[in-house]
Each structure stands twice: as C-alpha cells, then as structure tokens.
Amino acid sequence: MQKRIVAVCFSLLMAFCMSQAAYAASDIGIKLVGQKEGLVHTPVVVDDLAVFPLKEILAFLDPSGTETVVWDETPPYSLVSFQGECFKITQGLTDVQEYELDESGACVNATGKLHQLESPATYLDDYRLGIFVPLSFISDLVANSKYGKKFQTHYTEDGNLEFSLLSGDRADIEQIANPVTLAMQINNPWLLKEDDGQLFDDSVHSVTPIVKKGSTLLPIAPIIEELGGSVSWNSKERKVTIKLNKNVIELRIDSKSANVNGVKKTLDVPPTVIKGRTMLPVRFVTENLGAKVAWDGEMQMVLIYNGGAEAKESDWLVYGYKLALLDGYQKHEDNRQNLADAVEDIQKEHDKIQYNNSDPLDYSGKLVHVGDTVGLGTFSGTVKKISGAKILVYWNHASFLIEGGKEKETALIFGINWLSNQWVEAKTVTIER
C-alpha cells in the first residue's frame, strides 16, 4: 500500500508541474503568504513600465471588491471598489479620482483627492480583464486601506506576486503578520509548512506524533518554534514553559495541572517524555496559544493554523500527499530530506529517459502493457489498448482520499474523464502493477 501511495504522489506532483507550465504563457503566480495561491493575467508594458490587472489582484486579496467598466464614454474608465473605497481610473490617463461608497456599494461623491499613476492606465483587447495599472499604485492602495486589511507587496525575481498580511501593534506600528499552517500525521516523522518540511528529530526518525488515551501528543518544541514562539525546560522542576506572542503556558511532566497566563487549568492527558522529546497534548497547547487545530481520524492527520492562516478544503489532500511522499522517501534515507529534494531527485531520473513515438514508456521509463494498472494524480485505471507511445486507459479507481461522490469533478483537475476510456501519453502516467 505504501508503494502505491508514493507512486500516486509522484504522479500528482508531475501533473501539478505540467498544469503550471500550461499557464505560464499568459498568467503569473499570486500568493497571499501562509493562506492561498492563484494565478492572474501577466502584466503588459506601457511607456516602458509594466502594468498589472487591478481587478484580478484586488479580488484575490478581497473577493468583495468590484470593477465596473464604462465603455459608452470617451475615454472609457473603470470604477473600482476595494474594502470600502472607490476609485475612478481612466484609459490613457495617470490621474485617479477617489470617490465615496454608498450603502449599496455604488461610487458616489468625489472626495477631491487625486492619486497619480507612474504610467497611463490601459485596457487590453478583452475589456473583461479590467483596467491595468502600475504595481506601485496597487502596492500603495493595499498597504494603506482605510477600512480593511492591509498588505505588503513583493514582486519576486521570477515574476510572481506575493502579498503579506500586515497587523498593527498597540503603538499602531504595522508589521507583517505571520500566518502559518502546519501539517503532521500520527507515526510520521515529518512536520510540514506550506512550502517546506522538517523532521521532528534529525537524528531519531522515529520521533512522531502519537495518540494516547484519545489525545494526540506531539513533539512540541519544533511546532512552537515554527509558530514563532519558544520552549524552555527546567530539569529541576520538570517544567516546560511555552511562550507565543503574549501567551505563556507552564506545564509539568506527568502532571495534569497547567498554568495558562496565570490561570490554572486541567489537562485530560499529562505531558510525557518519549525518546528524549517532550510530548504535549496538541489541542490544549495550541488552543490556549490562540491557534486553531483540525483533526481527520481517517487520515490520522493534524492541521494547525496560526497568525491569520485560513483553512482550505484542499489542505487535507495536498498535505496528505506530501506527508505520504516524504514518509516513504524517508524509510530508505539516513539523512534529512525536504520535499524539494525528493521531487528534484525524481525529476532528474525522469529527465534521463529516452522517449520515442513507438514505445509506451511510463513516467519512470517502464514499458506499459495492455492490462497494466496505471496512475495519474489521485486516480488509476486499466490499459485497454496501445498505439505507439499512447495508451487507452479506462479510469475507474480513485484514491481513498477522494470523497465519495466527488470522483468526477476531482478527476477533471488532472484532465481525467472518470469512468471513461481515454487516450493519454504513456509518459504522463505511472505503472502501479
């Protein structure tokens, strides 16, 4: 079963990379750090300066934002609303007029305040994409929102957009918030973040989350450190002190009594030491530090959200596959590996394969035969026919991670026609048996 899950993980990563390449020509990546990712139209150049799709970017940060394009006037213009503010942006001009919003969300009453663009606003051939403006205007707009969330903008070296949520302290000093999502699994030695992973213990790979008397116990120090806090140990008192932001928790090994910000509380299961690691009940610790915890009994997975990180339905699928991939990979590795290293090694082996138009070689270079079971992403099927390097697959099996009744819509993510015969390139699938 483990080999099957790992093979499926390889296919999932391959399919994801191919889908990203398909968008590369007309889209760039956009990310709200620690929360979500997406795609927006690539910028275009006006007067030697790149301009970006304002509507798509603002809608990504706040779906309540709107844009109304007025084409029956010359020149045409857009009325763009974002978090309680409205702006009139005109084709070919650099002046942006600020308006008020009424209760219905309509732009009314010009405030008299003007904003200046570095280069003229413009539309593309498809007006539905909305107005395009310089990134400096977008950065200023989202960083200084009067009524909603504020964001810091970063245009990466590889041409993608990253936004970080800002939060103010008591002195009203804006700082980048630290949204963090952590994923872990019972009896799995890996602790994952959105784009990275680490072992709970570099030297003892058997240190993993466990279940004891119905409670999930975790090696707490690496988790608290990833959340931005600290853990200290008093050997004389056998006391663990956890600090995160303004919260302080004090616990003692083998004691159900705890002190949370000066208030005594009782645990269902006491902290314990296993293989030299302090193991604490995850729900008690994280929830008393302000984090949110989610648990899936079937997958034996724990997800922790902190610092404004938002839960997504896809988290279970995405992190589940990453954990399965790394768990399988770790079983035959003595040193620490992260997800990027594993994928890179797989890709290197794949790049060595000499494909042609006559032999149906799978992603690993193995020859596919009629009757083989092959997998792509979270799905698998039986090979019915072969024509050169193409194979006819009847897709009829979904991974246990796919919710019943949602096989067809999930299969479309990977370009698969569920419960149908479909011709595919042999090199896009992996032989499972």
GROMACS .gro file of C-alpha atoms in nm:
model
  433
    1MET     CA    1   0.000   0.000   0.000
    2GLN     CA    2   0.288   0.236   0.084
    3LYS     CA    3   0.442   0.194  -0.262
    4ARG     CA    4   0.106   0.269  -0.421
    5ILE     CA    5   0.061   0.592  -0.221
    6VAL     CA    6   0.414   0.711  -0.303
    7ALA     CA    7   0.366   0.635  -0.673
    8VAL     CA    8   0.045   0.835  -0.671
    9CYS     CA    9   0.227   1.122  -0.502
   10PHE     CA   10   0.487   1.128  -0.780
   11SER     CA   11   0.210   1.145  -1.038
   12LEU     CA   12   0.034   1.423  -0.850
   13LEU     CA   13   0.348   1.635  -0.843
   14MET     CA   14   0.414   1.567  -1.212
   15ALA     CA   15   0.058   1.663  -1.304
   16PHE     CA   16   0.082   1.981  -1.097
   17CYS     CA   17   0.404   2.086  -1.270
   18MET     CA   18   0.253   2.027  -1.614
   19SER     CA   19  -0.059   2.225  -1.529
   20GLN     CA   20   0.153   2.517  -1.412
   21ALA     CA   21   0.351   2.514  -1.737
   22ALA     CA   22   0.029   2.538  -1.935
   23TYR     CA   23  -0.049   2.872  -1.775
   24ALA     CA   24   0.299   3.016  -1.797
   25ALA     CA   25   0.245   3.198  -2.124
   26SER     CA   26  -0.049   3.412  -2.009
   27ASP     CA   27  -0.051   3.409  -1.628
   28ILE     CA   28   0.175   3.476  -1.332
   29GLY     CA   29   0.152   3.333  -0.984
   30ILE     CA   30  -0.002   3.528  -0.699
   31LYS     CA   31   0.026   3.433  -0.333
   32LEU     CA   32  -0.113   3.555  -0.002
   33VAL     CA   33   0.165   3.425   0.220
   34GLY     CA   34   0.051   3.147   0.450
   35GLN     CA   35  -0.303   3.141   0.314
   36LYS     CA   36  -0.360   3.080  -0.057
   37GLU     CA   37  -0.215   3.088  -0.408
   38GLY     CA   38  -0.356   3.155  -0.753
   39LEU     CA   39  -0.295   3.298  -1.098
   40VAL     CA   40  -0.357   3.639  -1.256
   41HIS     CA   41  -0.300   3.772  -1.607
   42THR     CA   42   0.059   3.854  -1.687
   43PRO     CA   43   0.147   4.228  -1.678
   44VAL     CA   44   0.187   4.428  -2.000
   45VAL     CA   45   0.427   4.716  -2.072
   46VAL     CA   46   0.304   5.075  -2.123
   47ASP     CA   47   0.557   5.357  -2.167
   48ASP     CA   48   0.839   5.120  -2.062
   49LEU     CA   49   0.661   5.033  -1.735
   50ALA     CA   50   0.473   4.712  -1.651
   51VAL     CA   51   0.104   4.748  -1.564
   52PHE     CA   52  -0.096   4.482  -1.380
   53PRO     CA   53  -0.460   4.360  -1.380
   54LEU     CA   54  -0.608   4.559  -1.092
   55LYS     CA   55  -0.942   4.376  -1.070
   56GLU     CA   56  -0.790   4.027  -1.055
   57ILE     CA   57  -0.536   4.123  -0.788
   58LEU     CA   58  -0.782   4.305  -0.563
   59ALA     CA   59  -1.039   4.026  -0.599
   60PHE     CA   60  -0.772   3.775  -0.491
   61LEU     CA   61  -0.700   3.975  -0.174
   62ASP     CA   62  -1.065   4.059  -0.101
   63PRO     CA   63  -1.343   3.893  -0.308
   64SER     CA   64  -1.587   4.170  -0.214
   65GLY     CA   65  -1.403   4.414  -0.443
   66THR     CA   66  -1.570   4.511  -0.772
   67GLU     CA   67  -1.493   4.683  -1.103
   68THR     CA   68  -1.745   4.849  -1.334
   69VAL     CA   69  -1.614   4.930  -1.681
   70VAL     CA   70  -1.786   5.226  -1.852
   71TRP     CA   71  -1.745   5.197  -2.230
   72ASP     CA   72  -2.008   5.440  -2.354
   73GLU     CA   73  -1.792   5.742  -2.274
   74THR     CA   74  -1.470   5.866  -2.429
   75PRO     CA   75  -1.224   5.778  -2.298
   76PRO     CA   76  -1.362   5.467  -2.121
   77TYR     CA   77  -1.297   5.431  -1.749
   78SER     CA   78  -1.337   5.189  -1.457
   79LEU     CA   79  -1.494   5.241  -1.116
   80VAL     CA   80  -1.301   5.011  -0.884
   81SER     CA   81  -1.405   4.944  -0.523
   82PHE     CA   82  -1.186   4.783  -0.259
   83GLN     CA   83  -1.259   4.748   0.113
   84GLY     CA   84  -1.491   5.046   0.137
   85GLU     CA   85  -1.308   5.280  -0.103
   86CYS     CA   86  -1.377   5.363  -0.469
   87PHE     CA   87  -1.150   5.490  -0.747
   88LYS     CA   88  -1.218   5.618  -1.100
   89ILE     CA   89  -0.936   5.508  -1.332
   90THR     CA   90  -0.943   5.627  -1.693
   91GLN     CA   91  -0.794   5.478  -2.010
   92GLY     CA   92  -0.476   5.661  -2.113
   93LEU     CA   93  -0.465   5.890  -1.806
   94THR     CA   94  -0.249   5.897  -1.495
   95ASP     CA   95  -0.496   6.079  -1.266
   96VAL     CA   96  -0.704   5.855  -1.036
   97GLN     CA   97  -1.004   6.020  -0.867
   98GLU     CA   98  -1.115   5.894  -0.527
   99TYR     CA   99  -1.489   5.854  -0.451
  100GLU     CA  100  -1.706   5.755  -0.157
  101LEU     CA  101  -1.911   5.435  -0.149
  102ASP     CA  102  -2.278   5.438  -0.051
  103GLU     CA  103  -2.459   5.156   0.133
  104SER     CA  104  -2.535   4.976  -0.193
  105GLY     CA  105  -2.169   4.973  -0.293
  106ALA     CA  106  -2.207   5.238  -0.564
  107CYS     CA  107  -1.939   5.505  -0.616
  108VAL     CA  108  -2.077   5.849  -0.522
  109ASN     CA  109  -1.943   6.191  -0.426
  110ALA     CA  110  -1.588   6.259  -0.543
  111THR     CA  111  -1.369   6.331  -0.241
  112GLY     CA  112  -1.142   6.566  -0.437
  113LYS     CA  113  -0.840   6.351  -0.359
  114LEU     CA  114  -0.627   6.253  -0.659
  115HIS     CA  115  -0.376   5.972  -0.695
  116GLN     CA  116  -0.107   5.967  -0.964
  117LEU     CA  117  -0.005   5.664  -1.170
  118GLU     CA  118   0.352   5.619  -1.292
  119SER     CA  119   0.223   5.540  -1.641
  120PRO     CA  120  -0.120   5.565  -1.806
  121ALA     CA  121  -0.390   5.310  -1.723
  122THR     CA  122  -0.490   5.082  -2.006
  123TYR     CA  123  -0.726   4.805  -2.118
  124LEU     CA  124  -0.636   4.500  -2.323
  125ASP     CA  125  -0.840   4.375  -2.617
  126ASP     CA  126  -1.068   4.187  -2.376
  127TYR     CA  127  -1.226   4.453  -2.156
  128ARG     CA  128  -1.346   4.182  -1.916
  129LEU     CA  129  -0.992   4.169  -1.778
  130GLY     CA  130  -1.049   4.519  -1.647
  131ILE     CA  131  -0.808   4.811  -1.616
  132PHE     CA  132  -0.430   4.760  -1.594
  133VAL     CA  133  -0.227   4.995  -1.369
  134PRO     CA  134   0.132   5.019  -1.237
  135LEU     CA  135   0.218   4.796  -0.942
  136SER     CA  136   0.319   5.100  -0.734
  137PHE     CA  137  -0.046   5.214  -0.724
  138ILE     CA  138  -0.167   4.868  -0.623
  139SER     CA  139   0.101   4.843  -0.355
  140ASP     CA  140   0.007   5.183  -0.211
  141LEU     CA  141  -0.364   5.102  -0.224
  142VAL     CA  142  -0.346   4.769  -0.039
  143ALA     CA  143  -0.088   4.892   0.215
  144ASN     CA  144  -0.295   5.196   0.317
  145SER     CA  145  -0.652   5.067   0.309
  146LYS     CA  146  -0.865   5.286   0.537
  147TYR     CA  147  -1.129   5.034   0.635
  148GLY     CA  148  -1.000   4.681   0.576
  149LYS     CA  149  -0.695   4.457   0.590
  150LYS     CA  150  -0.357   4.591   0.482
  151PHE     CA  151  -0.098   4.408   0.277
  152GLN     CA  152   0.268   4.440   0.185
  153THR     CA  153   0.354   4.373  -0.183
  154HIS     CA  154   0.656   4.185  -0.317
  155TYR     CA  155   0.726   4.130  -0.688
  156THR     CA  156   0.958   3.828  -0.690
  157GLU     CA  157   1.262   3.776  -0.912
  158ASP     CA  158   1.082   3.501  -1.103
  159GLY     CA  159   0.798   3.739  -1.195
  160ASN     CA  160   0.532   3.640  -0.943
  161LEU     CA  161   0.338   3.847  -0.690
  162GLU     CA  162   0.346   3.787  -0.315
  163PHE     CA  163   0.136   3.969  -0.057
  164SER     CA  164   0.186   3.954   0.319
  165LEU     CA  165  -0.088   4.046   0.563
  166LEU     CA  166   0.003   4.340   0.787
  167SER     CA  167  -0.102   4.373   1.151
  168GLY     CA  168  -0.071   4.670   1.388
  169ASP     CA  169   0.053   4.653   1.746
  170ARG     CA  170  -0.063   4.872   2.032
  171ALA     CA  171   0.163   5.150   1.909
  172ASP     CA  172  -0.010   5.129   1.569
  173ILE     CA  173   0.312   5.013   1.407
  174GLU     CA  174   0.240   4.799   1.102
  175GLN     CA  175   0.418   4.465   1.098
  176ILE     CA  176   0.395   4.164   0.868
  177ALA     CA  177   0.163   3.908   1.020
  178ASN     CA  178   0.294   3.553   1.041
  179PRO     CA  179   0.026   3.322   0.901
  180VAL     CA  180   0.147   2.966   0.944
  181THR     CA  181  -0.012   2.634   0.852
  182LEU     CA  182   0.145   2.319   0.996
  183ALA     CA  183   0.061   1.962   0.899
  184MET     CA  184   0.160   1.637   1.068
  185GLN     CA  185   0.044   1.276   1.087
  186ILE     CA  186   0.041   1.005   1.351
  187ASN     CA  187   0.354   0.786   1.327
  188ASN     CA  188   0.500   1.012   1.054
  189PRO     CA  189   0.834   1.184   1.137
  190TRP     CA  190   0.766   1.493   0.921
  191LEU     CA  191   0.640   1.838   1.019
  192LEU     CA  192   0.526   2.033   0.712
  193LYS     CA  193   0.470   2.401   0.639
  194GLU     CA  194   0.318   2.543   0.321
  195ASP     CA  195   0.640   2.526   0.119
  196ASP     CA  196   0.886   2.338   0.338
  197GLY     CA  197   0.923   2.045   0.573
  198GLN     CA  198   1.146   1.917   0.851
  199LEU     CA  199   1.186   1.607   1.064
  200PHE     CA  200   1.070   1.630   1.424
  201ASP     CA  201   1.415   1.496   1.513
  202ASP     CA  202   1.706   1.493   1.266
  203SER     CA  203   1.884   1.203   1.432
  204VAL     CA  204   1.592   0.990   1.560
  205HIS     CA  205   1.345   0.949   1.276
  206SER     CA  206   1.109   0.750   1.497
  207VAL     CA  207   1.005   1.065   1.688
  208THR     CA  208   0.648   1.118   1.564
  209PRO     CA  209   0.307   1.233   1.685
  210ILE     CA  210   0.120   0.963   1.878
  211VAL     CA  211  -0.227   0.902   2.020
  212LYS     CA  212  -0.253   0.830   2.393
  213LYS     CA  213  -0.585   0.780   2.573
  214GLY     CA  214  -0.771   0.953   2.292
  215SER     CA  215  -0.546   1.260   2.288
  216THR     CA  216  -0.288   1.345   2.021
  217LEU     CA  217   0.055   1.408   2.171
  218LEU     CA  218   0.314   1.595   1.965
  219PRO     CA  219   0.687   1.674   1.998
  220ILE     CA  220   0.602   2.030   2.092
  221ALA     CA  221   0.929   2.221   2.061
  222PRO     CA  222   0.959   2.216   1.677
  223ILE     CA  223   0.592   2.310   1.642
  224ILE     CA  224   0.609   2.610   1.875
  225GLU     CA  225   0.929   2.730   1.707
  226GLU     CA  226   0.761   2.714   1.363
  227LEU     CA  227   0.472   2.921   1.503
  228GLY     CA  228   0.724   3.186   1.612
  229GLY     CA  229   0.734   3.104   1.985
  230SER     CA  230   0.984   2.950   2.225
  231VAL     CA  231   1.001   2.648   2.457
  232SER     CA  232   1.221   2.627   2.768
  233TRP     CA  233   1.287   2.336   3.004
  234ASN     CA  234   1.354   2.341   3.380
  235SER     CA  235   1.502   2.000   3.461
  236LYS     CA  236   1.491   2.052   3.838
  237GLU     CA  237   1.118   2.121   3.841
  238ARG     CA  238   1.049   1.908   3.530
  239LYS     CA  239   0.862   2.209   3.396
  240VAL     CA  240   0.802   2.317   3.036
  241THR     CA  241   0.737   2.686   2.963
  242ILE     CA  242   0.589   2.783   2.627
  243LYS     CA  243   0.575   3.144   2.507
  244LEU     CA  244   0.400   3.268   2.194
  245ASN     CA  245   0.318   3.635   2.145
  246LYS     CA  246   0.177   3.745   2.482
  247ASN     CA  247   0.069   3.396   2.592
  248VAL     CA  248   0.258   3.185   2.846
  249ILE     CA  249   0.182   2.822   2.931
  250GLU     CA  250   0.355   2.629   3.210
  251LEU     CA  251   0.324   2.251   3.232
  252ARG     CA  252   0.494   1.978   3.434
  253ILE     CA  253   0.582   1.631   3.312
  254ASP     CA  254   0.329   1.367   3.429
  255SER     CA  255   0.103   1.635   3.582
  256LYS     CA  256  -0.247   1.723   3.457
  257SER     CA  257  -0.227   2.069   3.614
  258ALA     CA  258  -0.122   2.360   3.392
  259ASN     CA  259  -0.086   2.737   3.427
  260VAL     CA  260  -0.213   2.943   3.130
  261ASN     CA  261  -0.142   3.316   3.158
  262GLY     CA  262  -0.165   3.288   3.537
  263VAL     CA  263  -0.485   3.079   3.535
  264LYS     CA  264  -0.484   2.715   3.647
  265LYS     CA  265  -0.628   2.463   3.401
  266THR     CA  266  -0.655   2.084   3.388
  267LEU     CA  267  -0.541   1.857   3.105
  268ASP     CA  268  -0.705   1.528   3.006
  269VAL     CA  269  -0.364   1.371   2.944
  270PRO     CA  270  -0.044   1.486   3.117
  271PRO     CA  271   0.274   1.579   2.927
  272THR     CA  272   0.527   1.298   2.896
  273VAL     CA  273   0.879   1.235   2.764
  274ILE     CA  274   0.928   0.983   2.483
  275LYS     CA  275   1.267   0.913   2.323
  276GLY     CA  276   1.408   1.226   2.482
  277ARG     CA  277   1.137   1.452   2.338
  278THR     CA  278   0.875   1.632   2.546
  279MET     CA  279   0.533   1.527   2.418
  280LEU     CA  280   0.237   1.753   2.490
  281PRO     CA  281  -0.136   1.733   2.405
  282VAL     CA  282  -0.166   1.936   2.087
  283ARG     CA  283  -0.521   2.066   2.126
  284PHE     CA  284  -0.470   2.201   2.480
  285VAL     CA  285  -0.143   2.377   2.396
  286THR     CA  286  -0.234   2.528   2.058
  287GLU     CA  287  -0.584   2.642   2.150
  288ASN     CA  288  -0.454   2.811   2.465
  289LEU     CA  289  -0.198   2.990   2.247
  290GLY     CA  290  -0.466   3.118   2.010
  291ALA     CA  291  -0.409   2.871   1.725
  292LYS     CA  292  -0.674   2.657   1.556
  293VAL     CA  293  -0.648   2.279   1.533
  294ALA     CA  294  -0.818   2.043   1.286
  295TRP     CA  295  -0.811   1.661   1.301
  296ASP     CA  296  -0.900   1.392   1.048
  297GLY     CA  297  -0.935   1.050   1.211
  298GLU     CA  298  -0.931   0.850   0.887
  299MET     CA  299  -0.610   1.011   0.763
  300GLN     CA  300  -0.469   1.042   1.117
  301MET     CA  301  -0.367   1.398   1.031
  302VAL     CA  302  -0.342   1.716   1.237
  303LEU     CA  303  -0.352   2.066   1.083
  304ILE     CA  304  -0.263   2.375   1.288
  305TYR     CA  305  -0.348   2.729   1.170
  306ASN     CA  306  -0.199   3.034   1.337
  307GLY     CA  307  -0.133   3.404   1.273
  308GLY     CA  308  -0.431   3.455   1.045
  309ALA     CA  309  -0.374   3.145   0.829
  310GLU     CA  310  -0.703   3.028   0.681
  311ALA     CA  311  -0.812   2.666   0.640
  312LYS     CA  312  -0.875   2.541   0.285
  313GLU     CA  313  -1.064   2.227   0.188
  314SER     CA  314  -0.771   2.124  -0.032
  315ASP     CA  315  -0.530   2.123   0.265
  316TRP     CA  316  -0.615   1.763   0.354
  317LEU     CA  317  -0.542   1.639   0.003
  318VAL     CA  318  -0.229   1.849  -0.056
  319TYR     CA  319  -0.061   1.791   0.280
  320GLY     CA  320  -0.175   1.428   0.289
  321TYR     CA  321   0.014   1.351  -0.030
  322LYS     CA  322   0.323   1.543   0.076
  323LEU     CA  323   0.332   1.356   0.407
  324ALA     CA  324   0.287   1.021   0.232
  325LEU     CA  325   0.561   1.106  -0.018
  326LEU     CA  326   0.814   1.211   0.244
  327ASP     CA  327   0.731   0.925   0.480
  328GLY     CA  328   0.800   0.673   0.205
  329TYR     CA  329   1.112   0.852   0.092
  330GLN     CA  330   1.247   0.874   0.447
  331LYS     CA  331   1.230   0.500   0.500
  332HIS     CA  332   1.534   0.448   0.279
  333GLU     CA  333   1.720   0.769   0.363
  334ASP     CA  334   1.953   0.820   0.658
  335ASN     CA  335   1.981   1.195   0.631
  336ARG     CA  336   1.728   1.475   0.635
  337GLN     CA  337   1.545   1.535   0.306
  338ASN     CA  338   1.290   1.803   0.228
  339LEU     CA  339   1.012   1.787  -0.028
  340ALA     CA  340   1.200   1.987  -0.290
  341ASP     CA  341   1.498   1.750  -0.272
  342ALA     CA  342   1.275   1.445  -0.320
  343VAL     CA  343   1.096   1.592  -0.619
  344GLU     CA  344   1.423   1.709  -0.775
  345ASP     CA  345   1.572   1.359  -0.750
  346ILE     CA  346   1.264   1.208  -0.913
  347GLN     CA  347   1.272   1.469  -1.190
  348LYS     CA  348   1.640   1.404  -1.259
  349GLU     CA  349   1.572   1.034  -1.311
  350HIS     CA  350   1.277   1.116  -1.536
  351ASP     CA  351   1.489   1.352  -1.750
  352LYS     CA  352   1.732   1.069  -1.828
  353ILE     CA  353   1.464   0.863  -2.003
  354GLN     CA  354   1.483   0.850  -2.383
  355TYR     CA  355   1.124   0.867  -2.506
  356ASN     CA  356   1.016   0.794  -2.866
  357ASN     CA  357   0.695   0.768  -3.065
  358SER     CA  358   0.678   0.389  -3.076
  359ASP     CA  359   0.739   0.262  -2.722
  360PRO     CA  360   0.479   0.333  -2.449
  361LEU     CA  361   0.717   0.419  -2.163
  362ASP     CA  362   0.566   0.546  -1.838
  363TYR     CA  363   0.695   0.836  -1.624
  364SER     CA  364   0.964   0.611  -1.471
  365GLY     CA  365   1.067   0.468  -1.809
  366LYS     CA  366   0.892   0.131  -1.766
  367LEU     CA  367   0.723  -0.030  -2.067
  368VAL     CA  368   0.343  -0.024  -2.042
  369HIS     CA  369   0.141  -0.333  -2.149
  370VAL     CA  370  -0.227  -0.395  -2.210
  371GLY     CA  371  -0.384  -0.494  -1.879
  372ASP     CA  372  -0.146  -0.287  -1.663
  373THR     CA  373  -0.290  -0.060  -1.395
  374VAL     CA  374  -0.156   0.294  -1.432
  375GLY     CA  375  -0.199   0.600  -1.213
  376LEU     CA  376  -0.223   0.973  -1.270
  377GLY     CA  377  -0.268   1.207  -0.975
  378THR     CA  378  -0.519   1.056  -0.737
  379PHE     CA  379  -0.669   0.817  -0.994
  380SER     CA  380  -0.582   0.492  -1.168
  381GLY     CA  381  -0.722   0.274  -1.443
  382THR     CA  382  -0.663  -0.023  -1.670
  383VAL     CA  383  -0.478  -0.007  -2.002
  384LYS     CA  384  -0.711  -0.130  -2.279
  385LYS     CA  385  -0.514  -0.056  -2.596
  386ILE     CA  386  -0.173   0.074  -2.706
  387SER     CA  387  -0.090   0.284  -3.011
  388GLY     CA  388   0.272   0.385  -3.032
  389ALA     CA  389   0.353   0.598  -2.726
  390LYS     CA  390  -0.016   0.647  -2.647
  391ILE     CA  391  -0.233   0.422  -2.431
  392LEU     CA  392  -0.610   0.387  -2.392
  393VAL     CA  393  -0.698   0.389  -2.021
  394TYR     CA  394  -1.031   0.314  -1.856
  395TRP     CA  395  -1.028   0.531  -1.542
  396ASN     CA  396  -1.225   0.358  -1.268
  397HIS     CA  397  -1.033   0.380  -0.941
  398ALA     CA  398  -0.992   0.678  -0.705
  399SER     CA  399  -0.762   0.709  -0.406
  400PHE     CA  400  -0.914   0.653  -0.064
  401LEU     CA  401  -0.853   1.025  -0.002
  402ILE     CA  402  -1.117   1.125  -0.260
  403GLU     CA  403  -1.457   1.188  -0.106
  404GLY     CA  404  -1.725   0.953  -0.235
  405GLY     CA  405  -1.946   1.111  -0.500
  406LYS     CA  406  -1.683   1.369  -0.597
  407GLU     CA  407  -1.469   1.145  -0.817
  408LYS     CA  408  -1.581   1.300  -1.148
  409GLU     CA  409  -1.521   1.664  -1.052
  410THR     CA  410  -1.190   1.586  -0.881
  411ALA     CA  411  -1.071   1.383  -1.182
  412LEU     CA  412  -1.111   1.688  -1.405
  413ILE     CA  413  -0.831   1.857  -1.208
  414PHE     CA  414  -0.593   1.605  -1.364
  415GLY     CA  415  -0.762   1.611  -1.707
  416ILE     CA  416  -0.915   1.267  -1.647
  417ASN     CA  417  -1.255   1.153  -1.777
  418TRP     CA  418  -1.389   0.949  -1.486
  419LEU     CA  419  -1.539   0.607  -1.574
  420SER     CA  420  -1.442   0.656  -1.940
  421ASN     CA  421  -1.188   0.527  -2.192
  422GLN     CA  422  -0.931   0.797  -2.265
  423TRP     CA  423  -0.618   0.814  -2.482
  424VAL     CA  424  -0.319   0.960  -2.294
  425GLU     CA  425   0.056   0.982  -2.340
  426ALA     CA  426   0.219   0.686  -2.164
  427LYS     CA  427   0.488   0.913  -2.017
  428THR     CA  428   0.226   1.104  -1.813
  429VAL     CA  429   0.127   0.801  -1.605
  430THR     CA  430   0.299   0.565  -1.363
  431ILE     CA  431   0.262   0.184  -1.371
  432GLU     CA  432   0.118   0.069  -1.038
  433ARG     CA  433   0.111  -0.305  -1.103
   0.00000   0.00000   0.00000
